[in-house]
Amino acid sequence: MAVTPGATPPAPLTADAVRAAVETGQARLHALLPDLTDAAVRAPSALPGWSRAHVLAHIEGIGLAMARQARRALRGELIDLYDGGFPARTAAIEAGAGRDAAALRAAVAGALSEASAAWAAVGPDDWSRPVRYRDGVLRDALLAWWRELTLHTTDALLGPGPQQWPRELCHHLLDYLAPRAPEGVQLVLAPVDDAKAARPYGPADAPVVTVRGPLTALAAWLAGRTPHAHLECDGCDGPLPELRPWP
């Protein structure tokens, strides 16, 4: 299969289109909550060391945190993502994961409702308002919530797996996660179902390593999740190359 590095990927979604995708993801997760039992929330998730309850507590926390970024930005205020920083986030997840299914269902549903209301209040001229989250703007915070919501719903082993991730999200992940590309090579991700969307990362004069597979599987691998389909690698001496940390 011919690889066309440098081909123009689809244009980024508008903020309103991302907001609509977020609403779809929130509604999907909300519809899954009533079936969660105490046994189900204690079951392992796809993330090592985390139960499904841990992932749900994290979705609750990041949903509220991003909603707070939106609420404060509309008032012209900047606020940290989490009061107390990362240690407080970790403690809140551990404490939240200890709740029973009924409490978790109610907490996650409440966070989804607050997120929906907060993002609905953002007008077309507000997306460039600054936020404290990574010293970005409101559109960056919305994209972060889209990533967190979609990937962690999958991590909780609820609803769609990576093979059902929206193609638009996959294209976004291939862009956002470019800093994960390994050092010392030119990594080319070549979707077999979208040849024009091949992505090159790294210096042009470095040895080329080409990883081929479905777009959704490439996005899952780059995001640190188990690909749902086989990925082929040209230029690898063994397994797929080791990725760098999340940006």
Coordinates of C-alpha atoms in Angstrom, one line a residue:
M1 CA 0.0 0.0 0.0
A2 CA 1.3 3.4 -0.9
V3 CA 1.9 5.8 1.9
T4 CA 1.4 9.5 1.3
P5 CA 3.0 11.4 4.3
G6 CA 2.2 15.0 4.4
A7 CA -1.3 14.5 2.9
T8 CA -3.8 17.0 4.3
P9 CA -5.9 15.5 7.0
P10 CA -9.5 16.6 7.5
A11 CA -10.0 20.2 8.8
P12 CA -10.4 20.4 12.6
L13 CA -14.0 20.4 13.8
T14 CA -15.6 23.6 14.8
A15 CA -16.1 24.2 18.5
D16 CA -19.9 23.7 18.0
A17 CA -19.3 20.4 16.3
V18 CA -17.0 19.3 19.2
R19 CA -19.7 20.4 21.6
A20 CA -22.3 18.3 19.8
A21 CA -19.9 15.3 19.9
V22 CA -19.5 15.8 23.6
E23 CA -23.2 15.9 24.1
T24 CA -23.5 12.6 22.2
G25 CA -20.8 11.0 24.4
Q26 CA -22.4 12.3 27.6
A27 CA -25.8 11.0 26.6
R28 CA -24.3 7.6 25.8
L29 CA -22.6 7.3 29.2
H30 CA -25.6 8.6 31.0
A31 CA -27.8 5.8 29.4
L32 CA -25.3 3.2 30.6
L33 CA -25.3 4.2 34.3
P34 CA -28.6 2.6 35.4
D35 CA -27.3 -0.9 34.7
L36 CA -24.3 -0.5 37.0
T37 CA -24.4 -2.8 40.0
D38 CA -22.2 -2.9 43.0
A39 CA -20.4 -5.9 41.5
A40 CA -20.0 -4.1 38.2
V41 CA -18.3 -1.0 39.7
R42 CA -15.9 -3.2 41.6
A43 CA -14.8 -5.1 38.5
P44 CA -11.5 -4.2 36.9
S45 CA -11.2 -1.6 34.2
A46 CA -8.9 -1.5 31.2
L47 CA -6.5 0.7 33.2
P48 CA -3.9 -1.2 35.3
G49 CA -4.7 -0.9 39.0
W50 CA -8.0 0.8 38.5
S51 CA -11.4 -0.7 39.0
R52 CA -14.4 0.5 37.0
A53 CA -15.3 2.7 40.0
H54 CA -11.9 4.4 39.8
V55 CA -12.5 5.3 36.2
L56 CA -16.0 6.5 36.9
A57 CA -14.8 8.7 39.8
H58 CA -12.2 10.2 37.4
I59 CA -14.8 10.9 34.8
E60 CA -16.9 12.7 37.5
G61 CA -13.9 14.7 38.6
I62 CA -12.6 15.8 35.2
G63 CA -16.1 16.5 34.0
L64 CA -16.7 18.9 36.9
A65 CA -13.2 20.4 36.6
M66 CA -13.6 21.2 32.9
A67 CA -17.1 22.6 33.6
R68 CA -15.6 24.8 36.2
Q69 CA -13.0 26.1 33.7
A70 CA -15.9 27.1 31.4
R71 CA -18.0 28.7 34.1
R72 CA -15.1 30.8 35.4
A73 CA -13.9 31.7 31.9
L74 CA -17.3 33.2 31.1
R75 CA -16.8 35.4 34.2
G76 CA -13.4 36.5 33.1
E77 CA -11.7 34.5 35.8
L78 CA -8.9 31.9 35.9
I79 CA -8.9 29.0 38.2
D80 CA -6.8 25.8 38.6
L81 CA -8.1 22.6 37.2
Y82 CA -8.2 21.0 40.6
D83 CA -8.1 22.6 44.0
G84 CA -5.0 21.2 45.6
G85 CA -3.5 20.1 42.2
F86 CA -2.7 16.5 41.2
P87 CA -2.4 15.1 44.7
A88 CA -6.0 16.3 45.5
R89 CA -7.2 14.8 42.2
T90 CA -5.6 11.4 43.1
A91 CA -7.1 11.5 46.6
A92 CA -10.6 12.4 45.2
I93 CA -10.5 9.4 42.8
E94 CA -9.5 7.0 45.6
A95 CA -12.2 8.3 47.9
G96 CA -14.8 8.4 45.1
A97 CA -14.0 4.8 44.0
G98 CA -15.0 3.5 47.4
R99 CA -18.7 4.5 47.0
D100 CA -21.4 2.0 46.2
A101 CA -23.0 1.8 42.7
A102 CA -25.9 4.0 43.6
A103 CA -23.7 6.8 44.9
L104 CA -21.4 6.5 41.9
R105 CA -24.3 6.5 39.4
A106 CA -25.7 9.7 41.0
A107 CA -22.3 11.4 41.2
V108 CA -21.5 10.7 37.5
A109 CA -24.9 11.7 36.4
G110 CA -24.7 14.9 38.3
A111 CA -21.3 15.7 36.8
L112 CA -22.6 15.0 33.3
S113 CA -25.5 17.3 33.9
E114 CA -23.2 20.1 35.1
A115 CA -20.9 19.6 32.2
S116 CA -23.8 19.8 29.7
A117 CA -25.1 23.0 31.3
A118 CA -21.7 24.6 31.5
W119 CA -20.8 24.0 27.9
A120 CA -24.2 25.0 26.7
A121 CA -23.6 28.4 28.2
V122 CA -20.6 29.1 26.0
G123 CA -21.4 31.4 23.1
P124 CA -19.8 31.6 19.6
D125 CA -17.6 34.4 20.7
D126 CA -16.4 32.8 23.9
W127 CA -14.2 30.0 22.6
S128 CA -11.0 32.0 22.7
R129 CA -11.5 33.1 26.3
P130 CA -8.4 32.1 28.4
V131 CA -8.5 29.3 30.9
R132 CA -5.9 28.1 33.4
Y133 CA -6.0 24.6 32.0
R134 CA -2.6 24.5 30.2
D135 CA -2.8 28.2 29.8
G136 CA -5.1 27.6 26.9
V137 CA -8.5 28.8 25.8
L138 CA -12.0 27.4 26.2
R139 CA -11.9 25.4 23.0
D140 CA -8.8 23.6 24.4
A141 CA -10.7 22.7 27.5
L142 CA -13.7 21.4 25.5
L143 CA -11.4 19.2 23.4
A144 CA -9.8 17.9 26.6
W145 CA -13.2 16.9 28.0
W146 CA -14.0 15.2 24.7
R147 CA -10.8 13.1 24.9
E148 CA -11.3 12.3 28.6
L149 CA -15.0 11.4 28.2
T150 CA -14.5 9.1 25.2
L151 CA -11.3 7.4 26.2
H152 CA -12.4 6.8 29.8
T153 CA -15.8 5.5 28.9
T154 CA -13.9 2.9 26.9
D155 CA -11.5 2.4 29.8
A156 CA -14.4 1.7 32.1
L157 CA -15.4 -1.1 29.6
L158 CA -18.7 0.6 29.1
G159 CA -20.2 1.3 25.7
P160 CA -18.2 1.6 22.5
G161 CA -14.6 0.4 22.2
P162 CA -11.9 2.2 20.1
Q163 CA -13.3 0.7 17.0
Q164 CA -16.4 2.9 17.5
W165 CA -14.5 6.1 18.3
P166 CA -15.6 8.9 16.0
R167 CA -13.2 9.3 13.1
E168 CA -13.0 13.0 13.9
L169 CA -11.8 12.2 17.4
C170 CA -9.2 9.8 15.9
H171 CA -7.8 12.5 13.6
H172 CA -7.7 14.9 16.6
L173 CA -5.8 12.3 18.6
L174 CA -3.2 11.8 15.9
D175 CA -2.6 15.5 16.0
Y176 CA -2.7 16.1 19.7
L177 CA -0.6 13.1 20.6
A178 CA 2.2 13.9 18.1
P179 CA 4.6 14.5 21.1
R180 CA 4.3 10.8 21.9
A181 CA 6.2 9.8 18.7
P182 CA 9.4 8.0 19.6
E183 CA 12.7 9.7 19.4
G184 CA 15.4 9.0 16.8
V185 CA 13.0 7.9 14.0
Q186 CA 10.5 9.3 11.6
L187 CA 7.3 7.6 12.6
V188 CA 4.6 7.4 9.9
L189 CA 1.1 6.3 10.9
A190 CA -0.6 5.0 7.8
P191 CA -4.3 4.3 8.1
V192 CA -5.2 1.5 5.7
D193 CA -8.8 2.8 5.5
D194 CA -7.7 6.5 4.9
A195 CA -4.5 6.6 2.9
K196 CA -4.6 10.4 2.5
A197 CA -4.6 10.8 6.3
A198 CA -1.1 9.4 6.8
R199 CA 0.8 11.3 9.5
P200 CA 4.6 11.7 9.6
Y201 CA 6.3 12.6 13.0
G202 CA 9.9 13.4 13.6
P203 CA 12.9 14.5 11.5
A204 CA 12.7 13.8 7.7
D205 CA 16.3 12.5 7.7
A206 CA 15.8 9.9 10.4
P207 CA 15.1 6.2 9.8
V208 CA 11.5 5.7 8.8
V209 CA 9.2 3.4 10.9
T210 CA 5.8 3.0 9.3
V211 CA 2.9 1.6 11.4
R212 CA -0.2 0.5 9.4
G213 CA -3.7 -0.4 10.5
P214 CA -7.2 1.0 10.8
L215 CA -7.4 4.6 11.8
T216 CA -9.2 3.7 15.0
A217 CA -6.5 1.1 15.9
L218 CA -3.7 3.6 15.2
A219 CA -5.4 6.2 17.4
A220 CA -5.9 3.7 20.2
W221 CA -2.2 2.7 20.1
L222 CA -1.0 6.3 20.1
A223 CA -3.4 7.0 23.0
G224 CA -1.8 4.1 25.0
R225 CA -4.8 1.8 24.6
T226 CA -4.7 -1.8 23.2
P227 CA -5.4 -1.7 19.5
H228 CA -8.5 -3.7 18.5
A229 CA -6.9 -4.7 15.2
H230 CA -3.5 -5.9 14.2
L231 CA -0.9 -3.2 13.4
E232 CA 1.9 -3.9 10.9
C233 CA 5.2 -2.2 11.3
D234 CA 7.8 -1.6 8.6
G235 CA 11.2 -0.7 10.0
C236 CA 10.6 -2.3 13.4
D237 CA 13.2 -4.8 14.6
G238 CA 10.7 -6.2 17.0
P239 CA 7.5 -5.0 18.6
L240 CA 6.0 -1.6 17.9
P241 CA 8.2 1.3 18.9
E242 CA 8.0 2.6 22.5
L243 CA 6.0 5.8 22.7
R244 CA 6.8 8.8 24.9
P245 CA 4.5 10.0 27.7
W246 CA 1.3 11.9 27.1
P247 CA 1.7 15.6 26.5

